[in-house]
Amino acid sequence: MAIPITVLDCDLLLYGRGHRTLDRFKLDDVTDEYLMSMYGFPRQFIYYLVELLGASLSRPTQRSRAISPETQILAALGFYTSGSFQTRMGDAIGISQASMSRCVANVTEALVERATQFIRFPADEASMQAVKDEFYGLAGMPGVIGVVDCIHVAIKAPNAEDLSYVNRKGLHSLNCLMVCDIRGALMTVETNWPGSLQDYAVLQQSSLSSQFEAGMHKDSWLLGDNSFFLRTWLMTPLHIPETPAEYRYNMAHSATHSVIEKTFRTLCSRFRCLDGSKGALQYSPEKSSHIILACCVLHNISLEHGMDVWSSPMTGPMEQPPEEEYEHMESLDLEADRMRQELMLTHFS
């Protein structure tokens, strides 16, 4: 006797014939505390995401019983903040793990499409000056419009032959370049660089470097640590300070640069899919890159909505590859060296 087998079509669930939505979970049926504990964000923030991404998540097709944008967003937030496709997460909103995966893909792409809307440098001179003033008020470092650094995010091995993603700890990762302001808002994010590239090589090949080399942000600079070369637009600490002015400069540099270190810890604490605690991202480098960027977009949106960037409990990010040897990182750029000397003479003597 033949036994009938029902095959569930995930696309059927997601988009649906006649485009009727499948609403298994209602935001109004749960408390704010439950939403924060399960999905990491409050009710009004989730409603905003539904409004922002709803059109992208409601593509009409010829199928039926589509999962609503609200449910897709909850599934994605659950993954970003927990780091795994937990059965209880799918059960909580009434979808399978396979559908969870498709929801994450849909929401990720919708957020990536809007990355330039939320991740950007200030557009006008007054806003740029305000950023400089805020950084100067922190530790007395003038002219700073952002702090730059790289962070590794673990990914699964793309294939046995490709060693470009193996970092110096022998782990597969993406080396992500980011710039933030004093509040921790991200102004540049490049998440596509393979983990074998050292930080200075990532910066040299980045669109960020091209912008500054082309003079797009004149009379301003970024702060970076000694894993980068000194440039006229990138101030690094002295490897061996000797004079009082050099020590004061290095102390101000360290205090200012710590903002991005704190931002990295916050990102990895809020979005546990990035911190490696549940294992590497189980996606191709391209899809992993998009997930990281989507989390960065959510980070900035949460800041725009008044959520405290430092409110999440701090936990360390994925263990980073060892710092590079710094002796060879001192710049051969004589003009950059002159500018740094002038900066120390003018502001730290």
XYZ file of C-alpha atoms in Angstrom:
349
model
C 0.000 0.000 0.000
C 1.414 3.334 -1.024
C 1.880 5.833 1.775
C 1.147 9.427 0.772
C 3.986 11.835 1.573
C 3.455 15.554 1.936
C 6.378 17.669 0.743
C 6.502 21.168 2.200
C 7.567 23.869 -0.230
C 9.443 26.629 1.621
C 8.943 29.060 -1.247
C 5.240 28.314 -1.006
C 5.327 29.300 2.635
C 7.357 32.439 2.011
C 5.635 34.036 -0.961
C 2.520 32.076 -1.668
C -0.136 31.651 -4.327
C -2.456 34.617 -4.261
C -0.051 36.155 -1.739
C -2.033 35.484 1.427
C 0.169 35.886 4.473
C 0.678 33.239 7.098
C 0.547 35.018 10.478
C 1.380 32.518 13.172
C 2.890 35.053 15.537
C 1.429 38.376 16.685
C 3.597 41.083 18.236
C 0.668 42.342 20.266
C 0.300 38.947 21.957
C 3.664 39.087 23.785
C 5.339 41.404 26.271
C 8.172 43.838 25.591
C 10.362 41.780 27.899
C 9.758 38.680 25.782
C 10.651 40.507 22.562
C 13.868 41.849 24.058
C 14.897 38.468 25.454
C 14.108 36.512 22.269
C 14.847 38.996 19.490
C 17.039 41.665 21.095
C 14.920 44.671 20.134
C 11.818 46.459 21.473
C 8.384 46.429 19.889
C 8.485 49.887 18.288
C 11.848 49.148 16.674
C 10.440 45.948 15.163
C 7.403 47.847 13.875
C 9.775 50.342 12.235
C 11.616 47.509 10.488
C 8.315 46.132 9.214
C 7.517 49.540 7.722
C 11.030 49.939 6.302
C 11.401 46.475 4.794
C 7.799 45.411 4.261
C 7.680 46.092 0.524
C 10.867 44.123 -0.107
C 9.575 41.174 1.928
C 6.130 41.051 0.302
C 6.958 40.208 -3.295
C 3.770 38.935 -4.967
C 3.916 35.553 -6.711
C 1.452 32.980 -7.970
C 1.701 30.937 -4.764
C -0.193 31.102 -1.511
C 0.255 31.318 2.237
C 3.251 33.667 2.324
C 4.987 34.323 5.626
C 4.331 37.907 6.683
C 7.117 40.530 6.724
C 6.662 40.774 10.492
C 7.368 37.079 10.961
C 10.305 37.125 8.532
C 11.873 40.008 10.457
C 11.450 38.236 13.789
C 13.067 35.107 12.345
C 16.058 37.110 11.111
C 16.451 39.063 14.350
C 16.308 35.798 16.254
C 19.184 34.438 14.182
C 21.297 37.609 14.269
C 21.030 37.918 18.045
C 21.284 34.223 18.983
C 23.718 32.983 16.373
C 21.890 29.758 15.537
C 18.750 28.442 13.854
C 17.359 27.147 17.132
C 14.313 24.915 16.944
C 12.692 26.862 19.764
C 13.102 30.062 17.753
C 11.225 28.595 14.820
C 8.641 27.062 17.129
C 8.092 30.425 18.828
C 6.979 32.032 15.570
C 5.562 28.889 13.999
C 7.944 28.166 11.118
C 10.403 25.410 10.274
C 14.179 25.730 10.375
C 14.260 25.686 6.562
C 11.831 28.596 6.452
C 13.887 30.360 9.129
C 16.884 30.156 6.805
C 14.967 31.641 3.900
C 13.585 34.405 6.094
C 17.115 35.317 7.198
C 18.231 35.452 3.559
C 15.325 37.714 2.582
C 15.740 40.146 5.472
C 19.514 40.214 5.051
C 19.256 41.240 1.412
C 16.612 43.869 2.217
C 18.921 45.424 4.825
C 21.974 45.283 2.544
C 20.003 47.131 -0.150
C 19.570 49.987 2.332
C 23.139 50.018 3.681
C 24.103 53.339 2.079
C 21.012 54.942 3.607
C 22.230 54.252 7.129
C 26.026 53.821 6.896
C 27.674 56.999 5.637
C 29.940 59.902 6.475
C 28.284 63.234 7.332
C 27.105 64.890 4.144
C 27.688 68.552 5.019
C 30.504 70.610 6.512
C 28.597 71.544 9.654
C 27.924 67.883 10.499
C 31.548 66.983 9.785
C 32.743 69.738 12.101
C 30.407 68.493 14.818
C 32.047 65.053 14.573
C 35.493 66.651 14.907
C 34.379 68.666 17.933
C 33.009 65.557 19.642
C 36.257 63.655 19.125
C 38.294 66.633 20.311
C 36.196 66.819 23.461
C 36.969 63.182 24.246
C 40.762 63.327 24.513
C 41.978 66.507 22.818
C 42.782 64.959 19.426
C 41.949 67.544 16.717
C 40.732 66.999 13.149
C 39.415 63.454 13.674
C 36.359 62.432 11.654
C 36.446 58.737 12.531
C 38.396 55.831 13.981
C 39.232 52.853 11.796
C 40.042 49.232 12.541
C 39.452 45.702 11.273
C 37.679 42.775 12.915
C 37.685 39.116 11.879
C 34.407 37.188 11.700
C 34.652 33.394 11.459
C 33.092 31.663 8.440
C 32.999 28.070 7.273
C 35.751 26.981 4.901
C 34.679 27.910 1.336
C 36.519 24.878 -0.092
C 39.613 22.840 0.556
C 41.733 24.593 -2.074
C 40.971 28.206 -1.208
C 43.411 29.363 1.477
C 42.746 33.088 0.977
C 40.247 33.083 3.856
C 42.623 31.414 6.355
C 43.876 33.999 8.851
C 47.077 33.806 10.837
C 45.450 31.721 13.563
C 44.569 29.099 10.964
C 40.840 29.957 11.059
C 38.649 30.851 8.093
C 37.366 34.390 8.408
C 36.391 37.634 6.741
C 38.507 40.642 7.711
C 36.018 43.503 8.017
C 37.090 47.152 7.790
C 34.982 49.651 9.746
C 35.015 53.329 10.694
C 32.873 54.743 13.502
C 32.190 58.082 15.162
C 32.351 58.840 18.862
C 28.845 57.412 19.452
C 29.760 54.115 17.826
C 27.765 54.857 14.653
C 29.394 53.171 11.668
C 30.352 55.483 8.791
C 32.118 52.937 6.573
C 31.785 49.152 6.517
C 33.562 46.797 4.103
C 32.867 43.167 4.985
C 34.099 41.302 1.906
C 37.863 41.022 2.536
C 39.355 37.523 2.998
C 40.892 36.735 6.372
C 44.389 36.122 4.989
C 44.747 39.840 4.212
C 46.449 41.855 6.932
C 44.755 45.034 8.104
C 47.025 47.426 6.208
C 46.453 45.480 2.966
C 42.675 45.619 3.460
C 42.838 49.395 3.916
C 45.154 49.888 0.933
C 42.703 48.070 -1.361
C 39.540 49.567 0.122
C 37.189 52.131 -1.338
C 37.740 54.083 1.907
C 41.400 54.593 1.015
C 40.462 55.651 -2.508
C 38.101 58.307 -1.136
C 40.715 59.843 1.118
C 43.492 59.626 -1.465
C 41.209 61.498 -3.865
C 40.857 64.309 -1.304
C 37.191 63.800 -0.444
C 37.739 64.647 3.231
C 40.326 67.429 3.246
C 41.683 68.919 6.484
C 40.530 65.806 8.353
C 41.929 62.409 9.245
C 41.094 59.044 10.643
C 42.789 57.433 13.625
C 44.145 53.912 13.209
C 46.388 51.672 15.284
C 49.855 50.474 14.326
C 48.500 47.746 12.067
C 48.144 50.521 9.468
C 50.664 52.767 7.748
C 50.786 56.448 8.660
C 49.186 58.602 5.964
C 48.346 62.264 5.600
C 44.726 61.259 6.247
C 45.429 58.495 8.800
C 47.173 59.256 12.086
C 48.770 56.285 13.868
C 50.535 56.149 17.257
C 54.300 56.313 17.533
C 55.856 52.900 17.976
C 58.381 54.119 20.558
C 57.411 57.504 22.062
C 60.310 59.403 23.621
C 59.329 62.978 24.436
C 56.508 64.136 26.757
C 54.617 65.436 23.709
C 54.887 62.043 22.019
C 53.608 60.284 25.129
C 50.676 62.702 25.413
C 49.888 62.227 21.724
C 49.894 58.434 22.119
C 47.676 58.604 25.207
C 45.130 60.830 23.414
C 45.287 58.550 20.369
C 44.657 55.431 22.482
C 41.739 57.008 24.357
C 40.117 58.092 21.088
C 40.768 54.876 19.192
C 39.200 52.833 22.011
C 35.786 53.949 20.728
C 35.909 51.478 17.855
C 37.160 48.679 20.082
C 34.126 49.270 22.269
C 31.913 49.352 19.179
C 33.242 45.975 18.042
C 32.497 44.463 21.448
C 28.974 45.873 21.324
C 28.344 44.526 17.805
C 29.466 41.052 18.800
C 27.494 41.181 22.044
C 24.232 42.246 20.406
C 24.641 40.126 17.274
C 25.895 36.788 18.552
C 26.059 35.364 15.046
C 29.260 37.424 14.680
C 31.127 36.510 17.857
C 31.930 32.884 17.065
C 30.363 31.567 20.284
C 27.922 29.405 18.289
C 30.541 28.542 15.683
C 31.423 30.099 12.348
C 28.830 31.516 9.976
C 27.738 28.530 7.901
C 27.528 30.387 4.598
C 29.627 31.256 1.593
C 31.925 34.278 1.959
C 29.500 36.414 -0.053
C 26.458 35.504 2.051
C 28.455 35.817 5.277
C 29.609 39.254 4.162
C 25.991 40.299 3.639
C 24.942 39.013 7.077
C 27.717 41.041 8.735
C 26.698 44.139 6.782
C 23.019 43.611 7.693
C 23.952 43.528 11.394
C 25.904 46.771 10.940
C 22.860 48.402 9.333
C 20.702 47.315 12.281
C 23.336 48.671 14.666
C 23.113 52.121 13.084
C 19.320 52.062 12.861
C 19.149 51.268 16.568
C 21.319 54.321 17.274
C 19.038 56.530 15.177
C 16.133 55.271 17.289
C 17.794 56.245 20.540
C 18.888 52.808 21.647
C 22.051 53.026 23.726
C 24.888 51.459 21.739
C 26.698 50.594 24.954
C 23.668 49.131 26.767
C 24.268 45.517 25.729
C 26.353 43.454 28.150
C 29.922 43.448 26.904
C 31.442 40.164 25.840
C 34.600 39.679 23.868
C 34.323 39.181 20.101
C 35.790 36.248 18.263
C 39.413 35.822 19.309
C 41.309 37.929 16.824
C 44.481 36.884 15.016
C 47.655 38.076 16.757
C 48.674 41.669 16.230
C 51.123 42.223 13.444
C 54.751 43.080 14.095
C 54.781 46.844 14.099
C 58.404 47.676 13.349
C 57.853 47.661 9.596
C 54.618 49.660 9.841
C 56.273 53.046 10.400
C 55.457 55.142 7.373
C 57.868 56.147 4.631
C 55.431 58.981 3.811
C 57.530 62.028 4.739
C 54.606 64.439 4.417
C 52.484 62.303 6.758
C 55.352 62.160 9.252
C 55.727 65.950 9.061
C 52.007 66.407 9.714
C 52.107 64.125 12.746
C 55.123 65.981 14.144
C 53.331 69.289 13.632
C 50.231 67.912 15.327
C 52.257 66.886 18.382
C 54.079 70.212 18.484
C 50.902 72.265 18.190
C 48.544 70.340 20.456
C 50.592 68.130 22.775
C 53.738 70.083 23.658
